[in-house]
Structure formats: C-alpha cells, structure tokens
Tab-separated table of C-alpha atoms in Angstrom:
chain	number	residue	atom	x	y	z
A	1	MET	CA	-13.975	126.892	142.010
A	2	LEU	CA	-16.804	124.360	141.868
A	3	THR	CA	-14.766	122.134	139.582
A	4	ALA	CA	-11.799	122.347	141.935
A	5	ALA	CA	-13.983	121.477	144.940
A	6	VAL	CA	-15.444	118.460	143.147
A	7	ALA	CA	-11.969	117.311	142.133
A	8	LEU	CA	-10.712	117.716	145.707
A	9	ARG	CA	-13.645	115.743	147.089
A	10	SER	CA	-13.094	113.014	144.502
A	11	LEU	CA	-9.419	112.853	145.463
A	12	GLU	CA	-10.324	112.597	149.155
A	13	GLU	CA	-12.809	109.788	148.450
A	14	ARG	CA	-10.218	107.869	146.427
A	15	THR	CA	-7.664	108.358	149.197
A	16	VAL	CA	-10.131	107.057	151.787
A	17	ALA	CA	-10.928	104.068	149.556
A	18	VAL	CA	-7.219	103.288	149.112
A	19	ASP	CA	-6.658	103.581	152.875
A	20	ALA	CA	-9.629	101.277	153.526
A	21	ARG	CA	-8.293	98.671	151.104
A	22	LYS	CA	-4.831	98.913	152.650
A	23	ARG	CA	-6.272	98.524	156.150
A	24	ALA	CA	-8.390	95.569	154.987
A	25	ARG	CA	-5.332	93.813	153.533
A	26	TRP	CA	-3.395	94.272	156.769
A	27	THR	CA	-6.443	93.069	158.700
A	28	LEU	CA	-6.534	89.928	156.553
A	29	LEU	CA	-2.823	89.374	157.160
A	30	ALA	CA	-3.131	89.921	160.926
A	31	THR	CA	-6.072	87.537	161.386
A	32	SER	CA	-4.534	84.892	159.126
A	33	PHE	CA	-1.229	85.236	160.971
A	34	GLY	CA	-2.833	84.665	164.362
A	35	LEU	CA	-5.090	81.837	163.227
A	36	SER	CA	-2.279	80.075	161.368
A	37	MET	CA	-0.202	80.189	164.565
A	38	ALA	CA	-2.921	78.334	166.464
A	39	LEU	CA	-3.509	75.739	163.733
A	40	LEU	CA	0.215	75.143	163.264
A	41	ASP	CA	0.547	74.675	167.014
A	42	MET	CA	-2.367	72.228	167.217
A	43	THR	CA	-1.162	69.978	164.401
A	44	ALA	CA	2.515	70.184	165.395
A	45	VAL	CA	1.788	69.108	168.984
A	46	ASN	CA	0.706	65.672	167.753
A	47	VAL	CA	4.193	65.004	166.381
A	48	ALA	CA	5.765	66.167	169.656
A	49	VAL	CA	3.743	63.740	171.809
A	50	PRO	CA	6.414	60.991	172.201
A	51	SER	CA	9.121	63.606	172.873
A	52	ILE	CA	6.967	65.267	175.533
A	53	GLN	CA	6.345	61.846	177.091
A	54	ALA	CA	10.076	61.140	177.282
A	55	GLY	CA	11.000	64.650	178.400
A	56	LEU	CA	8.483	64.770	181.256
A	57	ASN	CA	8.761	61.057	182.115
A	58	THR	CA	5.012	60.424	181.934
A	59	ASP	CA	2.792	57.704	180.473
A	60	VAL	CA	0.343	57.888	177.563
A	61	LEU	CA	-2.609	58.474	179.910
A	62	GLY	CA	-0.990	61.529	181.449
A	63	LEU	CA	0.071	62.681	178.020
A	64	SER	CA	-3.494	62.525	176.702
A	65	TRP	CA	-4.371	65.422	179.017
A	66	VAL	CA	-1.887	67.602	177.113
A	67	ILE	CA	-4.241	67.305	174.136
A	68	ASP	CA	-7.568	66.968	175.945
A	69	GLY	CA	-6.904	69.817	178.389
A	70	TYR	CA	-6.752	72.128	175.382
A	71	THR	CA	-9.591	70.489	173.466
A	72	LEU	CA	-12.063	70.365	176.367
A	73	THR	CA	-11.590	74.032	177.202
A	74	PHE	CA	-11.879	75.003	173.560
A	75	ALA	CA	-15.088	72.982	173.138
A	76	SER	CA	-16.623	74.258	176.388
A	77	LEU	CA	-16.052	77.930	175.593
A	78	LEU	CA	-16.661	77.859	171.845
A	79	LEU	CA	-20.426	78.404	172.010
A	80	LEU	CA	-20.004	81.127	174.632
A	81	SER	CA	-17.663	83.139	172.424
A	82	GLY	CA	-20.580	84.458	170.362
A	83	GLY	CA	-22.047	86.222	173.383
A	84	LEU	CA	-18.608	87.513	174.373
A	85	GLY	CA	-18.165	88.901	170.871
A	86	ASP	CA	-21.446	90.792	171.171
A	87	ARG	CA	-20.393	92.344	174.463
A	88	LEU	CA	-16.720	93.031	173.815
A	89	GLY	CA	-16.620	93.389	170.034
A	90	ALA	CA	-14.802	91.082	167.618
A	91	LYS	CA	-11.532	93.058	167.715
A	92	ARG	CA	-11.305	93.150	171.500
A	93	LEU	CA	-12.174	89.456	171.790
A	94	PHE	CA	-9.670	88.476	169.084
A	95	LEU	CA	-6.934	90.585	170.666
A	96	SER	CA	-7.618	89.293	174.183
A	97	GLY	CA	-7.612	85.692	172.988
A	98	LEU	CA	-4.406	86.205	171.025
A	99	VAL	CA	-2.633	87.623	174.087
A	100	VAL	CA	-3.908	84.794	176.321
A	101	PHE	CA	-2.846	82.174	173.756
A	102	THR	CA	0.628	83.694	173.372
A	103	VAL	CA	1.269	83.967	177.125
A	104	ALA	CA	-0.023	80.413	177.665
A	105	SER	CA	2.300	79.194	174.894
A	106	ALA	CA	5.246	80.625	176.823
A	107	ALA	CA	4.041	78.814	179.950
A	108	CYS	CA	3.831	75.565	177.938
A	109	GLY	CA	7.361	76.047	176.643
A	110	PHE	CA	8.823	76.605	180.111
A	111	ALA	CA	6.628	74.066	181.963
A	112	PRO	CA	8.756	72.155	184.520
A	113	GLY	CA	6.357	69.208	184.713
A	114	LEU	CA	3.212	67.601	183.356
A	115	ASP	CA	0.774	69.377	185.694
A	116	THR	CA	2.039	72.812	184.678
A	117	LEU	CA	1.951	71.875	180.997
A	118	VAL	CA	-1.645	70.612	181.205
A	119	PHE	CA	-2.752	73.770	183.042
A	120	ALA	CA	-1.045	75.970	180.442
A	121	ARG	CA	-2.724	73.975	177.660
A	122	ILE	CA	-6.096	74.576	179.329
A	123	VAL	CA	-5.398	78.321	179.255
A	124	GLN	CA	-4.261	77.997	175.630
A	125	GLY	CA	-7.612	76.410	174.778
A	126	ALA	CA	-9.446	79.320	176.401
A	127	GLY	CA	-7.437	81.802	174.338
A	128	ALA	CA	-8.089	79.874	171.124
A	129	ALA	CA	-11.840	79.774	171.833
A	130	MET	CA	-11.752	83.570	172.125
A	131	PHE	CA	-9.849	84.522	168.999
A	132	MET	CA	-10.376	81.755	166.444
A	133	PRO	CA	-14.164	82.195	165.896
A	134	SER	CA	-13.964	86.018	165.987
A	135	SER	CA	-11.546	86.166	163.037
A	136	LEU	CA	-14.395	85.712	160.544
A	137	ALA	CA	-16.439	88.484	162.155
A	138	ILE	CA	-13.443	90.811	161.740
A	139	LEU	CA	-13.113	89.907	158.050
A	140	ARG	CA	-16.825	90.467	157.439
A	141	GLU	CA	-16.448	94.011	158.758
A	142	ALA	CA	-13.168	94.692	156.922
A	143	TYR	CA	-14.657	93.597	153.581
A	144	PRO	CA	-18.256	94.895	153.400
A	145	HIS	CA	-18.674	94.010	149.701
A	146	ALA	CA	-19.595	90.384	149.049
A	147	LYS	CA	-17.199	89.792	146.136
A	148	GLU	CA	-14.153	91.201	147.955
A	149	ARG	CA	-15.172	89.396	151.136
A	150	ALA	CA	-15.411	86.048	149.342
A	151	HIS	CA	-11.938	86.584	147.861
A	152	ALA	CA	-10.495	87.537	151.266
A	153	ILE	CA	-12.062	84.536	152.986
A	154	GLY	CA	-10.679	82.319	150.231
A	155	ILE	CA	-7.161	83.605	150.977
A	156	TRP	CA	-7.789	83.227	154.720
A	157	SER	CA	-8.956	79.637	154.208
A	158	ALA	CA	-5.970	78.774	152.015
A	159	LEU	CA	-3.425	80.203	154.469
A	160	THR	CA	-4.945	78.394	157.428
A	161	ALA	CA	-5.227	75.148	155.453
A	162	ILE	CA	-1.539	75.400	154.520
A	163	ALA	CA	-0.652	75.980	158.182
A	164	GLY	CA	-2.594	72.895	159.230
A	165	ALA	CA	-1.082	70.788	156.457
A	166	CYS	CA	2.488	71.877	157.249
A	167	GLY	CA	2.075	71.371	161.001
A	168	PRO	CA	3.352	67.766	161.269
A	169	LEU	CA	6.376	68.365	159.029
A	170	PHE	CA	7.241	71.713	160.608
A	171	GLY	CA	6.675	70.331	164.088
A	172	GLY	CA	8.853	67.315	163.376
A	173	ALA	CA	11.691	69.551	162.180
A	174	LEU	CA	11.430	71.739	165.284
A	175	VAL	CA	11.334	68.812	167.700
A	176	ALA	CA	14.263	67.109	165.974
A	177	SER	CA	16.458	70.221	166.024
A	178	LEU	CA	15.355	72.219	169.095
A	179	GLY	CA	13.260	69.869	171.245
A	180	TRP	CA	9.529	69.723	172.012
A	181	ARG	CA	9.472	73.023	173.919
A	182	SER	CA	10.210	74.900	170.686
A	183	ILE	CA	6.722	73.954	169.401
A	184	PHE	CA	5.231	76.300	171.989
A	185	LEU	CA	7.996	78.907	172.271
A	186	LEU	CA	7.772	79.637	168.539
A	187	ASN	CA	4.375	81.218	169.238
A	188	LEU	CA	6.048	83.998	171.232
A	189	PRO	CA	7.590	85.923	168.299
A	190	VAL	CA	4.512	85.223	166.169
A	191	GLY	CA	2.216	86.622	168.859
A	192	ILE	CA	4.503	89.598	169.472
A	193	VAL	CA	4.241	90.491	165.767
A	194	ALA	CA	0.508	89.729	165.402
A	195	VAL	CA	-0.746	91.689	168.436
A	196	PRO	CA	0.521	95.129	167.260
A	197	MET	CA	-0.833	94.415	163.771
A	198	VAL	CA	-4.294	93.786	165.209
A	199	VAL	CA	-4.104	96.916	167.385
A	200	ARG	CA	-2.976	99.066	164.456
A	201	PHE	CA	-5.087	97.862	161.561
A	202	VAL	CA	-8.233	96.073	162.784
A	203	ARG	CA	-11.126	98.474	163.252
A	204	PRO	CA	-13.138	98.301	166.487
A	205	SER	CA	-16.383	96.395	165.963
A	206	PRO	CA	-19.678	98.275	166.161
A	207	ALA	CA	-21.830	97.525	169.171
A	208	GLY	CA	-24.158	94.614	168.550
A	209	ALA	CA	-27.105	93.094	170.346
A	210	ARG	CA	-26.083	92.190	173.894
A	211	ARG	CA	-27.047	88.616	174.614
A	212	GLY	CA	-27.240	87.322	178.136
A	213	PHE	CA	-24.764	84.788	179.507
A	214	ASP	CA	-26.124	81.380	180.413
A	215	LEU	CA	-23.321	80.821	182.932
A	216	PRO	CA	-24.919	77.953	184.942
A	217	ALA	CA	-25.475	75.954	181.752
A	218	GLN	CA	-21.927	76.725	180.644
A	219	ILE	CA	-20.537	75.356	183.924
A	220	ALA	CA	-22.785	72.275	183.812
A	221	GLY	CA	-21.768	71.485	180.232
A	222	ALA	CA	-18.066	71.884	181.005
A	223	PHE	CA	-18.352	69.590	184.047
A	224	ALA	CA	-20.210	66.950	182.018
A	225	LEU	CA	-17.471	66.903	179.363
A	226	ALA	CA	-14.575	66.983	181.827
A	227	LEU	CA	-15.944	64.190	184.035
A	228	LEU	CA	-16.745	61.933	181.077
A	229	THR	CA	-13.295	62.480	179.569
A	230	TRP	CA	-11.593	61.808	182.909
A	231	ALA	CA	-13.526	58.550	183.296
A	232	LEU	CA	-12.610	57.402	179.778
A	233	ILE	CA	-8.919	58.186	180.280
A	234	GLU	CA	-8.560	56.753	183.779
A	235	ARG	CA	-10.785	53.676	183.411
A	236	SER	CA	-7.841	51.613	182.135
A	237	ALA	CA	-5.955	52.412	185.347
A	238	PHE	CA	-8.840	51.882	187.810
A	239	GLY	CA	-11.285	49.655	185.882
A	240	TRP	CA	-14.922	50.245	184.997
A	241	SER	CA	-16.078	48.854	188.359
A	242	SER	CA	-13.986	51.341	190.355
A	243	PRO	CA	-16.178	53.556	192.603
A	244	ARG	CA	-14.384	56.694	191.410
A	245	ILE	CA	-15.012	55.838	187.734
A	246	LEU	CA	-18.676	54.999	188.382
A	247	LEU	CA	-19.091	58.186	190.417
A	248	ALA	CA	-17.537	60.264	187.633
A	249	LEU	CA	-19.890	58.722	185.048
A	250	VAL	CA	-22.970	59.306	187.225
A	251	ALA	CA	-21.883	62.880	187.955
A	252	SER	CA	-21.253	63.466	184.247
A	253	ALA	CA	-24.753	62.216	183.383
A	254	GLY	CA	-26.242	64.434	186.094
A	255	ALA	CA	-24.343	67.474	184.826
A	256	LEU	CA	-25.522	66.733	181.277
A	257	LEU	CA	-29.167	66.519	182.385
A	258	ALA	CA	-28.747	69.780	184.303
A	259	PHE	CA	-27.242	71.398	181.199
A	260	LEU	CA	-30.164	70.296	179.006
A	261	GLU	CA	-32.754	71.489	181.527
A	262	LEU	CA	-31.031	74.854	181.983
A	263	GLU	CA	-30.824	75.303	178.219
A	264	ARG	CA	-34.510	74.418	177.816
A	265	ARG	CA	-35.498	77.130	180.292
A	266	SER	CA	-32.979	79.791	179.287
A	267	PRO	CA	-34.124	82.808	177.236
A	268	ASN	CA	-30.571	83.020	175.825
A	269	PRO	CA	-29.397	79.412	175.399
A	270	ILE	CA	-25.859	78.775	174.219
A	271	LEU	CA	-27.158	75.635	172.489
A	272	PRO	CA	-30.681	76.152	171.063
A	273	LEU	CA	-32.117	72.652	171.433
A	274	GLN	CA	-34.836	73.258	168.849
A	275	LEU	CA	-32.182	73.069	166.132
A	276	PHE	CA	-31.927	69.330	166.765
A	277	ALA	CA	-35.515	68.865	165.603
A	278	ASN	CA	-34.094	69.265	162.099
A	279	ARG	CA	-33.076	65.780	161.006
A	280	THR	CA	-30.237	66.903	158.746
A	281	PHE	CA	-28.816	69.168	161.451
A	282	SER	CA	-28.937	66.578	164.235
A	283	ALA	CA	-27.573	63.768	162.040
A	284	THR	CA	-24.731	65.941	160.739
A	285	ALA	CA	-23.760	67.202	164.211
A	286	SER	CA	-23.746	63.619	165.544
A	287	ALA	CA	-21.791	62.323	162.551
A	288	ALA	CA	-19.269	65.160	163.017
A	289	LEU	CA	-18.669	64.077	166.613
A	290	LEU	CA	-18.004	60.477	165.524
A	291	TYR	CA	-15.838	61.550	162.578
A	292	ALA	CA	-13.698	63.827	164.764
A	293	GLY	CA	-13.294	61.145	167.431
A	294	GLY	CA	-12.022	58.659	164.874
A	295	PHE	CA	-9.884	61.064	162.875
A	296	PHE	CA	-8.126	63.074	165.576
A	297	GLY	CA	-7.803	60.064	167.861
A	298	SER	CA	-6.067	58.308	164.961
A	299	VAL	CA	-3.664	61.230	164.469
A	300	LEU	CA	-2.402	60.685	168.034
A	301	VAL	CA	-2.073	56.949	167.337
A	302	PHE	CA	-0.084	57.605	164.139
A	303	SER	CA	2.398	59.771	166.044
A	304	ILE	CA	2.949	57.073	168.680
A	305	TYR	CA	3.120	54.340	166.029
A	306	PHE	CA	5.748	55.998	163.853
A	307	GLN	CA	8.001	57.250	166.656
A	308	SER	CA	7.579	54.789	169.530
A	309	LEU	CA	6.941	51.555	167.613
A	310	ARG	CA	8.897	52.078	164.384
A	311	GLY	CA	11.617	54.270	165.886
A	312	ASP	CA	11.229	57.123	163.399
A	313	SER	CA	12.705	60.523	164.196
A	314	PRO	CA	10.197	63.366	164.764
A	315	ILE	CA	10.931	64.870	161.350
A	316	ARG	CA	10.520	61.499	159.601
A	317	ALA	CA	7.257	60.912	161.471
A	318	GLY	CA	6.127	64.384	160.401
A	319	LEU	CA	6.879	63.510	156.781
A	320	HIS	CA	4.818	60.333	157.070
A	321	MET	CA	1.886	62.100	158.742
A	322	ALA	CA	2.003	64.833	156.098
A	323	ALA	CA	0.440	62.259	153.754
A	324	VAL	CA	-2.752	62.759	155.775
A	325	THR	CA	-2.647	66.524	156.212
A	326	ILE	CA	-1.597	67.404	152.655
A	327	SER	CA	-4.239	65.162	151.072
A	328	PHE	CA	-6.751	66.660	153.521
A	329	GLY	CA	-5.838	70.225	152.545
A	330	LEU	CA	-5.885	69.592	148.795
A	331	THR	CA	-9.189	67.706	148.864
A	332	SER	CA	-10.981	70.153	151.175
A	333	VAL	CA	-10.482	73.058	148.752
A	334	VAL	CA	-12.242	71.144	145.970
A	335	ALA	CA	-14.863	69.561	148.241
A	336	GLY	CA	-16.040	72.878	149.682
A	337	ARG	CA	-16.776	74.276	146.232
A	338	PHE	CA	-18.390	71.019	145.092
A	339	ALA	CA	-20.669	70.896	148.139
A	340	GLY	CA	-21.664	74.520	147.691
A	341	ARG	CA	-22.691	73.899	144.093
A	342	TYR	CA	-24.023	70.335	143.944
A	343	GLY	CA	-24.985	69.343	147.469
A	344	THR	CA	-23.401	67.697	150.458
A	345	ARG	CA	-24.757	64.164	150.586
A	346	MET	CA	-22.413	62.491	148.104
A	347	PRO	CA	-19.073	63.946	149.336
A	348	ILE	CA	-19.991	63.117	152.951
A	349	LEU	CA	-20.874	59.518	152.098
A	350	VAL	CA	-17.828	58.999	149.869
A	351	GLY	CA	-15.550	60.678	152.413
A	352	LEU	CA	-16.731	58.549	155.335
A	353	SER	CA	-16.367	55.419	153.193
A	354	LEU	CA	-12.772	56.353	152.340
A	355	LEU	CA	-12.037	57.067	156.002
A	356	ALA	CA	-13.376	53.667	157.053
A	357	ALA	CA	-11.468	51.892	154.280
A	358	GLY	CA	-8.230	53.693	155.166
A	359	ALA	CA	-8.526	53.001	158.901
A	360	LEU	CA	-9.326	49.310	158.458
A	361	LEU	CA	-6.579	48.875	155.853
A	362	PHE	CA	-3.997	50.489	158.160
A	363	ALA	CA	-5.117	48.225	161.020
A	364	SER	CA	-4.527	45.140	158.858
A	365	LEU	CA	-0.891	45.952	158.000
A	366	ALA	CA	2.117	44.614	159.887
A	367	GLN	CA	4.258	46.842	162.092
A	368	GLU	CA	7.231	46.529	159.708
A	369	THR	CA	5.220	47.413	156.580
A	370	SER	CA	7.112	49.783	154.271
A	371	PHE	CA	5.926	53.362	154.088
A	372	ALA	CA	5.189	52.894	150.378
A	373	LEU	CA	2.332	50.592	151.443
A	374	LEU	CA	1.368	52.632	154.520
A	375	ALA	CA	0.976	55.727	152.349
A	376	LEU	CA	-2.172	54.329	150.704
A	377	PRO	CA	-4.348	54.130	153.852
A	378	LEU	CA	-2.929	57.456	155.079
A	379	VAL	CA	-3.888	59.189	151.818
A	380	LEU	CA	-7.321	57.519	151.906
A	381	ILE	CA	-7.845	58.864	155.433
A	382	GLY	CA	-6.687	62.375	154.508
A	383	THR	CA	-8.762	62.453	151.323
A	384	GLY	CA	-11.843	61.176	153.135
A	385	ALA	CA	-11.485	63.789	155.867
A	386	GLY	CA	-10.977	66.477	153.221
A	387	LEU	CA	-14.294	65.496	151.632
A	388	VAL	CA	-16.179	65.239	154.923
A	389	ALA	CA	-15.140	68.367	156.842
A	390	PRO	CA	-16.205	71.154	154.419
A	391	SER	CA	-19.256	69.184	153.274
A	392	MET	CA	-20.488	68.914	156.863
A	393	ASN	CA	-19.993	72.672	157.147
A	394	ALA	CA	-22.188	73.135	154.096
A	395	ALA	CA	-24.822	70.662	155.335
A	396	ILE	CA	-25.134	72.476	158.668
A	397	LEU	CA	-25.385	75.900	157.006
A	398	ALA	CA	-28.006	74.640	154.555
A	399	SER	CA	-30.124	73.140	157.355
A	400	VAL	CA	-30.561	76.305	159.459
A	401	PRO	CA	-31.944	79.770	158.652
A	402	PRO	CA	-29.259	82.331	157.681
A	403	ALA	CA	-29.853	84.211	160.946
A	404	LEU	CA	-28.799	81.089	162.888
A	405	SER	CA	-25.828	80.132	160.704
A	406	GLY	CA	-23.335	81.365	163.318
A	407	ILE	CA	-24.954	79.266	166.040
A	408	GLY	CA	-25.144	76.271	163.711
A	409	ALA	CA	-21.455	76.598	162.899
A	410	GLY	CA	-20.671	76.848	166.612
A	411	VAL	CA	-22.601	73.643	167.340
A	412	LEU	CA	-20.755	71.822	164.551
A	413	ASN	CA	-17.350	72.979	165.777
A	414	ALA	CA	-18.241	72.121	169.377
A	415	SER	CA	-19.330	68.631	168.240
A	416	ARG	CA	-15.959	68.150	166.580
A	417	GLN	CA	-14.052	69.291	169.652
A	418	VAL	CA	-16.059	66.991	171.939
A	419	GLY	CA	-15.461	64.106	169.542
A	420	THR	CA	-11.754	64.900	169.463
A	421	ALA	CA	-11.502	64.933	173.261
A	422	LEU	CA	-13.351	61.628	173.623
A	423	GLY	CA	-11.467	59.958	170.762
A	424	VAL	CA	-8.084	60.943	172.188
A	425	ALA	CA	-9.168	59.789	175.663
A	426	VAL	CA	-10.337	56.353	174.513
A	427	PHE	CA	-7.479	55.647	172.102
A	428	ALA	CA	-4.817	56.806	174.586
A	429	SER	CA	-6.262	54.545	177.280
A	430	LEU	CA	-5.819	51.533	174.995
A	431	PHE	CA	-2.031	51.927	175.174
A	432	HIS	CA	-2.227	51.552	178.956
A	433	SER	CA	-4.193	48.301	178.881
A	434	SER	CA	-2.858	46.598	175.715
A	435	ALA	CA	0.387	45.821	173.933
A	436	PRO	CA	1.394	48.824	171.771
A	437	MET	CA	0.707	47.269	168.351
A	438	THR	CA	-2.539	45.759	169.634
A	439	ALA	CA	-3.550	49.229	170.817
A	440	VAL	CA	-2.759	50.665	167.375
A	441	ARG	CA	-4.874	48.050	165.606
A	442	THR	CA	-7.750	48.323	168.094
A	443	SER	CA	-7.722	52.111	167.755
A	444	LEU	CA	-7.838	52.019	163.956
A	445	VAL	CA	-10.583	49.368	163.902
A	446	SER	CA	-12.539	51.470	166.406
A	447	ALA	CA	-12.058	54.519	164.180
A	448	GLY	CA	-13.360	52.525	161.226
A	449	VAL	CA	-16.465	51.566	163.215
A	450	LEU	CA	-17.032	55.216	164.176
A	451	TYR	CA	-16.844	56.238	160.510
A	452	LEU	CA	-19.326	53.531	159.524
A	453	VAL	CA	-21.789	54.606	162.229
A	454	ALA	CA	-21.388	58.201	161.026
A	455	LEU	CA	-22.053	56.926	157.511
A	456	GLY	CA	-25.279	55.301	158.702
A	457	LEU	CA	-26.392	58.542	160.366
A	458	SER	CA	-25.642	60.479	157.191
A	459	LEU	CA	-27.626	58.001	155.090
A	460	ARG	CA	-30.604	58.492	157.403
A	461	ALA	CA	-30.362	62.279	157.194
A	462	HIS	CA	-33.492	63.588	155.592
A	463	GLY	CA	-33.437	63.471	151.800
A	464	HIS	CA	-30.638	64.985	149.778
A	465	ALA	CA	-29.268	67.923	151.728
A	466	PRO	CA	-29.637	71.068	149.632
A	467	ALA	CA	-26.621	72.925	148.400
A	468	ALA	CA	-25.568	75.830	150.553
A	469	ALA	CA	-24.743	79.159	149.026
A	470	PRO	CA	-21.048	79.162	148.061
A	471	GLY	CA	-20.364	82.293	150.080
A	472	ARG	CA	-21.734	80.666	153.220
A	473	VAL	CA	-19.748	77.489	152.670
A	474	GLN	CA	-16.551	79.472	152.271
A	475	LEU	CA	-16.994	81.000	155.702
A	476	LEU	CA	-16.171	77.682	157.318
A	477	GLU	CA	-13.745	76.228	154.781
A	478	VAL	CA	-10.858	75.903	157.229
A	479	VAL	CA	-8.926	73.094	158.859
A	480	ASP	CA	-10.708	72.316	162.140
A	481	HIS	CA	-9.123	70.690	165.291
C-alpha cells in the first residue's frame, strides 16, 4: 500500500510538472505573440508613412504626429507601468494593454482623417506602455528556474527581434497589396488570438508591494514632453520668434522644473533622481536619448527618401530598409552576449562610430545613387545600432543595484522614446522648410552629429563599465522603438 501511495504521489508530481511546463510554453508563445504584434506594427508604420500622407492628404508635419503621438504616450507612461504592475498584477496589466492596443489598432485602420488617426495612435501608445514591459514579469513567474528562464527569454528575444527586422518588408508588402490601413487592421486577428491565450495560460501574478502613484509628476512630465515636441514640429510653420512657439517652450521648461521638484519631494518617485549621480548611468541614459533621436528619426527619413524622392513602391522601400533592420537584428544577438561577458564600453564606442560613419556617408551620396552603393551606409547604420542598443542595456544594468534594475531599464527605455519623439519631430520639420533632398542630407548630417556627441558622452563615462551578468543582459535584449 505504501509503495502504491508513493508511486501515485510521484505520478501526480510528474503530471503537475508536465502541466506547468506546458503552461509555461503557452505563456511564452502568448507573450511573444502579443509583443511581436506591437513591434511589427511599429516598424511597419515607417514604411506606410508616404501612403498615409497621400491617403489622408496631409503634409509631413501633420504626419509626424502619427509617429510622435504614439511615442510620446509610450514614453510618458512607461515609468508608471511598474507601479501599475504592482497594483494590478503583470497578467492583468498585460491583458488590459493588449486589449487597448488591439481596439486602438482597429480605430487606426478605420480612421476617416488625420485627427482620428493621431488620437487612435495615442491610445495605441498607452496600450503598448501597459503590456510591453509586463511581458518580462510574466516570463519570470512562468519560468522560476534560472536556466529555463534564460532559455525562454532567449526565445522571446529572438522572436521579437525577427518581428522588428521583418517589419519594413512585411509592411511594404501589405501597403503595396492592401493599402496602409492593413498595417493596423492586421492587429485585429492577432489580438483576437492572443487575448484568449493570455486568459487561458498565463497565471495571475502574486500580490506585490503596492507603490504609490506620483500622478502630479506624471502629468507634469507628459506636458513637458508634449509641449517641447509640439514646438519642434510646428516651429518650421510659425518660426522660432512666434509667440505661440516661445510660449510652448517656456511652458515646457516650467513643466520640466515642476516635474523635477515633484520627483525630488516624492516618497515614491517614478524617476529616482539619485540614479543620475552615477556617471555611467547618466552618460548612458543621455547617450541613449541622442542615439534614438538620430536612429529613429533617420528611419522616417529613409522611408520618405525611398518612396517620395526615388519613387520606390512600398515593398521595394521595405526591401531597402530591411538592410538596416536585418543587420540590426543579427548584430544585436552577438553584441548582447559580448557585452555581458567582456564589458560594454567597446561595443558602444564602435557602434556609435559606425552609426556616425553610415549617416554621414549616406548624406554625401547623390539622390540617384544605386542601391548597391546605398546598401553600405544602411548596413553600417544597422550594425552600429545593433552594437549600441544591447550594450547600453548592459551598461545601465551594471551601473545600478540589482534591486533597481527594473527602474534603470525603465529610465533607459523612456530615454529612447523621448529621443525618438524629438528626432522625428526635428527631422520631419526639415521637410517643411527645405527642399526634400536638402532635408534628407541635413537630417542625416544631424544624426551623425548626435551620434558623435553620444560617443563623447560614452567616452567620458566613468572608467570601463563592468560586464553585467549575462542573465540580466538577456532580459532587455529586444528590439526597442
């Protein structure tokens, strides 16, 4: 009898273990599915920009809000999502964000005009800020053992990197065959499949420490970003001396000062200012902002250049831009492991140098240059970004205590989103005030300058940044927008 009882218990334990592994695999699939949808959408939208402009009969300035409406909301809410995760649980936050993102995608696809599209993109950004950061928390709970968790996060990183790399090509094919609205409407079936998977297989998160919400600081920070971005976009239409532009800049500065003061006094700051006392942390966060401004602003410029100036079809433009995203994806896999083992300083410096060289080389080429020659600067830019992005992740994680790694990662991602919003705003405004090819060259030269300034900041970062633990680096090894 005793032997039978032991055998029965052993069978039950094995059954539970098999069920747990099965649930974990489905959890990995569900989170990767949802995250890949968002990354595919973000990278595909860049290829659709000229088609959206023609379809809605708007100019480049109005079009820039299609990207910045999303990016600003995402950046503003990213740091707050940690507190929401504590209160709601990672599963509930992920599920809520996924539903919001899917519904907003439908609104984007059926938008009758620019205003509706921008508003829907703002809601999309809010949904992405809810579910994208919480996907890692879900995986940490689904895979409690470090070795299995590292393997799962590696798969998660690879799937999301592939989605980001395929975005321009996939988006170009969709726009060419079904029109720009299909970029957003494709998210409907994906969301409809992903939501039940999350409900069925993702376990509810255990209750964590409930952090307070620093809502006034959140509002002040969002206003500072929005007003600055509006001024940068609209200054080419009104001029720097326009009272409305000057008022927006003054109000933005005031909102920023209010944000910093509120954060200094808050017992639960969304942006712990003491982290910036660390030289490596502050230099890396600042360099990330400059890198993102140059890189993602350039992606918008490439889309306009290939389709509006060279007359390429969306799918051909996607093929050309895939030179950047594919080289980015391939390099980032190697760079993340290298940074985790040998340190971050060298790949960051080499990557920023390649980015600057690629941007300046592209700016020097003629409009009619063959793609065989254009491919070189595009690959240099993609390879440089692939070296920089995961290495900055590692540098941030190595510069903060493990208990603050989540906050450090949030600051880095927020820096990138702010840089993206500002880069898109400035580069888009150049097309309003300059001839198209002049705007392309000015944008790429400006990107090169941003990379060189980021390089200078990285050189000044204290000493040789230590290598981060490989497991911690892997947590952030993902294509960022």
